[in-house]
């Protein structure tokens, strides 16, 4: 059943007779036009990447970042309406900081995703608001080491249990994707925006669930996937923006940072080579057929 | 004997006297902290050629009780500055978290944390001054060490009243009486800072810590020391005062083992 | 321990061992929000200049906090160095209040220039400073301020204040720890108090020497003499002498060493 002319799409929070909220579905349409964003959950970190379509030659290259830092250990990238994404990030920062205020510790990635899911969902409930025009990918690294409480002054008892559980495993990478409906799932690999279909297909080939992909390889894959996903809108120029969060003994020491320029350019070069390789193969195939 | 549950676990009036309910007053002016509770003693700092060194011991006292002996009073801000805290430990923790939240906010932008030690000191002094003006002071005296905007070594003090001052060597609390004279003798005004090496500075701090341990009853021989250079911050938090000499104690009645 | 055995004390009277009735005195604040950071300042005007000076020592009780904490500031400059300012302010007393006051006045003078497109006159600034001080009449800035610059006729202008904003324009004023040592010297050397024209008469007929503006070099020497003398007799004054001289060419700042004992 279509929404056109029925009136069920004119107000937010109104169900159509077959149980759909058309305003949310329109928000999803806004997302589908946005630059492709992907996130990959690697064994020793998380990568976020986004295809930033250059809308004007007057924009300064490298400026106007689309990936945001939320707390030391969390980053967010989104596809869809950029201002909505900014507000979403602002809320995420408030949540992360209020968590610290209460628990004197960094917010776990899953808890942040949960809070943000709840927040986005609330914008589907009232006629006075419209849903978020973004799908956001939240990547984080929860410390695998026992973390000091914020402001902690000492080490605690060094004899006896001291309230510590021996050998308990904790922390690790976290990757969540939150949609305009407020729906969120945890992912091994997430993609949204215009090129999501191609990107998802590529992500699925990576066998992420086995947990073998390293962060360094993840960076290269993320770059390649953005390039692959861009193939369908080749006429437009774009910039690749990438960030990562490694384990505590990795390159970013558990912090969310921009991928260093050299590394990104290397990954881009490899991505272009991989694409040309594909073209060559196709050309070869074509030639073979012609012959 | 009082059998009412309301009184269970409470000190008996007939033994201990009536509880002073003025602490529970709901009327009258709003009272804030009017004295510190758990406190750290001196912080000492010295500038040297190309950097700054800062030291504190690891003790937090509850009045005259040596309450916590593993308290790290040198707090690192970003990768640029160190704050050494004297005074109330809970206020120190509050400020530490405040600074952590600023560091996180600074990292929202992609050039990272741009605040240097001088900026941090200005900010802290304003926090202290605001709180003293609200009659709700943060009961600390801090030294801030790092670099200023021109990349020169920076060492400055701020206290609970918002008073600020800067000098080539500084000390708070007991250190102002005991360490500053030592530092002024070792590093007189005529001696340019370029002639003070990192080793000189660190040795001087260790010497001061030892004197403070001898003479400040609220001090400890375990200490933290931070050396800030262009290469970064070298923070050691579990150091021990070396080369103590208690030989004199043998000749003093009441010290050591002899009983008469 | 007698009270432990003394069962008749509160006996079997039913009630809380925790008595609510005891009338307690209202608790007073135990926090005193001021301190005295010592030091001294002084200002003298001439026909076409004004000088503000202060020592650079900062003290807490018998301790010297630092030998280099300036008390004289440029107000309303274009950048953090104070470049482009034409008004100077000295503050002595509680240094934290002094700093807060300086920063407020500085931003007020800057805003005046942004909003009116012309620099604030010294007389206007003087009135504004009084207002700022009086606004905190019941929680004062514990400082003695002196404001100086050139008036609309290009003559040296100097205004002195009490902590709550009472002010007047004067030829000269000493403030701070050694004010009582320096001020009489100034009375005599600047306003020629107790100086008479020799041979002008006997007894009451003796004619007082009339005060007139002094040349700049002479005033600078007076300032230095005032401080070298104050340093001898006051422990809170010393280390360095900071001088700012406001002329039509702007503000010049100089330092001289003082005794460090």
Short mmCIF file of C-alpha atoms in Angstrom, two decimals, chain A residues 24-223:
data_model
loop_
_atom_site.label_atom_id
_atom_site.label_comp_id
_atom_site.label_asym_id
_atom_site.label_seq_id
_atom_site.Cartn_x
_atom_site.Cartn_y
_atom_site.Cartn_z
CA UNK A 24 10.18 7.39 9.42
CA UNK A 25 10.30 5.78 6.00
CA UNK A 26 10.78 9.18 4.39
CA UNK A 27 13.63 9.82 6.80
CA UNK A 28 15.20 6.59 5.57
CA UNK A 29 14.92 7.98 2.03
CA UNK A 30 16.97 10.99 3.14
CA UNK A 31 19.61 8.62 4.45
CA UNK A 32 19.70 6.69 1.21
CA UNK A 33 20.81 9.82 -0.63
CA UNK A 34 23.69 10.52 1.75
CA UNK A 35 27.35 9.74 1.12
CA UNK A 36 28.24 6.13 1.92
CA UNK A 37 29.48 5.49 5.45
CA UNK A 38 30.93 2.22 6.69
CA UNK A 39 32.23 0.79 9.92
CA UNK A 40 34.27 -2.36 10.37
CA UNK A 41 34.70 -4.16 13.68
CA UNK A 42 38.17 -5.72 13.60
CA UNK A 43 39.76 -7.99 16.17
CA UNK A 44 41.96 -5.22 17.58
CA UNK A 45 39.96 -2.12 16.81
CA UNK A 46 37.25 -0.40 14.82
CA UNK A 47 37.45 1.61 11.58
CA UNK A 48 34.97 4.25 10.46
CA UNK A 49 34.99 5.64 6.94
CA UNK A 50 32.80 7.97 4.94
CA UNK A 51 32.55 9.05 1.32
CA UNK A 52 32.40 12.83 1.42
CA UNK A 53 30.94 14.07 -1.85
CA UNK A 54 32.54 17.39 -2.83
CA UNK A 55 29.57 19.69 -3.32
CA UNK A 56 31.62 22.73 -4.22
CA UNK A 57 35.13 23.45 -5.39
CA UNK A 58 35.13 26.35 -2.94
CA UNK A 59 35.20 24.02 0.05
CA UNK A 60 38.59 23.55 1.66
CA UNK A 61 39.88 20.00 1.19
CA UNK A 62 40.10 18.12 4.47
CA UNK A 63 37.92 20.62 6.31
CA UNK A 64 34.30 20.07 7.43
CA UNK A 65 34.80 16.73 9.09
CA UNK A 66 32.01 14.19 8.97
CA UNK A 67 33.33 11.76 11.56
CA UNK A 68 33.04 13.05 15.11
CA UNK A 69 34.74 12.16 18.37
CA UNK A 70 32.20 11.62 21.15
CA UNK A 71 34.42 10.57 24.02
CA UNK A 72 38.04 9.54 24.09
CA UNK A 73 37.14 6.03 22.94
CA UNK A 74 34.08 6.54 20.73
CA UNK A 75 33.51 7.93 17.25
CA UNK A 76 30.39 8.44 15.17
CA UNK A 77 29.87 8.69 11.44
CA UNK A 78 26.48 9.21 9.84
CA UNK A 79 24.80 9.29 6.46
CA UNK A 80 21.87 11.53 5.64
CA UNK A 81 21.10 15.08 6.69
CA UNK A 82 24.35 16.54 7.95
CA UNK A 83 22.77 18.95 10.48
CA UNK A 84 20.73 16.11 11.95
CA UNK A 85 23.97 14.16 12.24
CA UNK A 86 25.57 17.06 14.08
CA UNK A 87 22.72 17.24 16.57
CA UNK A 88 22.90 13.49 17.01
CA UNK A 89 26.62 13.73 17.80
CA UNK A 90 25.96 16.56 20.21
CA UNK A 91 23.50 14.35 22.07
CA UNK A 92 25.97 11.49 22.05
CA UNK A 93 28.59 13.75 23.63
CA UNK A 94 26.15 14.82 26.32
CA UNK A 95 25.28 11.19 27.04
CA UNK A 96 28.95 10.19 27.21
CA UNK A 97 29.77 13.06 29.52
CA UNK A 98 26.76 12.51 31.78
CA UNK A 99 27.69 8.83 32.04
CA UNK A 100 31.13 9.91 33.22
CA UNK A 101 29.47 12.30 35.65
CA UNK A 102 27.53 9.45 37.23
CA UNK A 103 29.87 6.46 36.92
CA UNK A 104 33.28 8.20 36.82
CA UNK A 105 34.16 5.94 33.92
CA UNK A 106 33.91 5.98 30.12
CA UNK A 107 30.56 4.94 28.69
CA UNK A 108 30.59 1.41 27.23
CA UNK A 109 29.88 1.50 23.50
CA UNK A 110 26.78 -0.66 23.86
CA UNK A 111 25.36 1.62 26.53
CA UNK A 112 25.90 4.65 24.34
CA UNK A 113 24.23 2.93 21.40
CA UNK A 114 21.32 2.07 23.67
CA UNK A 115 20.92 5.65 24.91
CA UNK A 116 21.11 6.99 21.37
CA UNK A 117 18.66 4.40 20.09
CA UNK A 118 16.24 5.53 22.75
CA UNK A 119 16.80 9.16 21.83
CA UNK A 120 16.20 8.64 18.12
CA UNK A 121 13.15 6.50 18.81
CA UNK A 122 11.60 9.30 20.84
CA UNK A 123 11.53 11.37 17.65
CA UNK A 124 9.07 8.91 16.13
CA UNK A 125 6.53 9.36 18.93
CA UNK A 126 5.38 12.95 18.66
CA UNK A 127 3.62 14.92 15.97
CA UNK A 128 5.55 18.01 16.99
CA UNK A 129 8.86 16.63 15.80
CA UNK A 130 10.24 14.83 12.77
CA UNK A 131 12.44 11.75 12.87
CA UNK A 132 16.19 11.98 12.44
CA UNK A 133 17.25 12.04 8.81
CA UNK A 134 20.36 10.04 9.58
CA UNK A 135 21.56 6.53 10.07
CA UNK A 136 24.55 6.68 12.36
CA UNK A 137 27.37 4.22 12.87
CA UNK A 138 28.84 4.25 16.37
CA UNK A 139 32.26 2.71 16.81
CA UNK A 140 34.08 2.35 20.10
CA UNK A 141 36.69 0.45 22.03
CA UNK A 142 35.89 -0.55 25.59
CA UNK A 143 39.09 -0.88 27.55
CA UNK A 144 40.23 -4.47 27.86
CA UNK A 145 42.43 -3.56 30.84
CA UNK A 146 40.99 -2.74 34.22
CA UNK A 147 40.39 0.97 34.01
CA UNK A 148 41.04 3.46 36.78
CA UNK A 149 37.97 5.30 37.95
CA UNK A 150 38.12 8.93 36.73
CA UNK A 151 40.03 10.89 39.35
CA UNK A 152 41.30 7.74 41.09
CA UNK A 153 44.28 8.52 43.28
CA UNK A 154 45.84 5.16 44.13
CA UNK A 155 46.16 1.53 43.10
CA UNK A 156 43.95 -0.05 45.74
CA UNK A 157 44.94 -3.02 47.87
CA UNK A 158 47.78 -5.10 46.49
CA UNK A 159 47.14 -8.08 48.70
CA UNK A 160 43.96 -10.15 48.80
CA UNK A 161 41.26 -10.02 46.16
CA UNK A 162 40.68 -6.30 46.56
CA UNK A 163 37.33 -6.68 44.87
CA UNK A 164 38.97 -7.85 41.66
CA UNK A 165 37.99 -10.91 39.67
CA UNK A 166 40.99 -12.77 38.30
CA UNK A 167 41.08 -13.55 34.62
CA UNK A 168 37.77 -11.91 33.78
CA UNK A 169 37.67 -10.86 30.16
CA UNK A 170 36.30 -7.45 29.42
CA UNK A 171 36.25 -4.79 26.78
CA UNK A 172 36.94 -4.97 23.09
CA UNK A 173 35.59 -3.42 19.92
CA UNK A 174 32.00 -2.25 19.56
CA UNK A 175 30.13 -1.29 16.40
CA UNK A 176 26.49 -0.25 16.27
CA UNK A 177 24.24 1.24 13.62
CA UNK A 178 21.23 3.35 14.60
CA UNK A 179 18.45 3.99 12.07
CA UNK A 180 15.83 6.76 11.94
CA UNK A 181 13.28 4.49 13.60
CA UNK A 182 15.57 4.17 16.61
CA UNK A 183 16.30 0.61 15.64
CA UNK A 184 19.87 -0.34 16.41
CA UNK A 185 21.87 -3.53 16.14
CA UNK A 186 25.44 -4.41 16.86
CA UNK A 187 27.36 -5.31 13.70
CA UNK A 188 30.59 -6.89 12.54
CA UNK A 189 30.43 -4.54 9.60
CA UNK A 190 27.96 -1.75 8.97
CA UNK A 191 27.17 0.34 5.93
CA UNK A 192 24.69 3.09 5.18
CA UNK A 193 24.10 5.81 2.62
CA UNK A 194 23.89 5.74 -1.12
CA UNK A 195 26.38 2.95 -1.80
CA UNK A 196 25.32 0.72 1.10
CA UNK A 197 24.29 -2.22 -1.07
CA UNK A 198 27.64 -2.54 -2.76
CA UNK A 199 29.40 -1.84 0.52
CA UNK A 200 27.43 -4.51 2.36
CA UNK A 201 28.20 -7.03 -0.34
CA UNK A 202 31.91 -6.27 0.07
CA UNK A 203 31.68 -6.39 3.87
CA UNK A 204 30.07 -9.81 3.72
CA UNK A 205 33.03 -11.17 1.75
CA UNK A 206 35.40 -10.24 4.58
CA UNK A 207 34.26 -13.00 6.98
CA UNK A 208 34.29 -10.53 9.85
CA UNK A 209 32.46 -12.83 12.26
CA UNK A 210 35.50 -15.10 12.53
CA UNK A 211 37.32 -12.18 14.14
CA UNK A 212 40.51 -12.52 12.11
CA UNK A 213 40.67 -9.16 10.36
CA UNK A 214 43.33 -6.91 11.83
CA UNK A 215 42.81 -3.20 12.27
CA UNK A 216 45.55 -2.39 9.76
CA UNK A 217 43.82 -4.53 7.13
CA UNK A 218 40.47 -3.09 8.21
CA UNK A 219 41.67 0.38 7.28
CA UNK A 220 42.60 -0.80 3.79
CA UNK A 221 39.31 -2.65 3.37
CA UNK A 222 37.28 0.32 4.54
CA UNK A 223 39.01 2.57 2.02
#
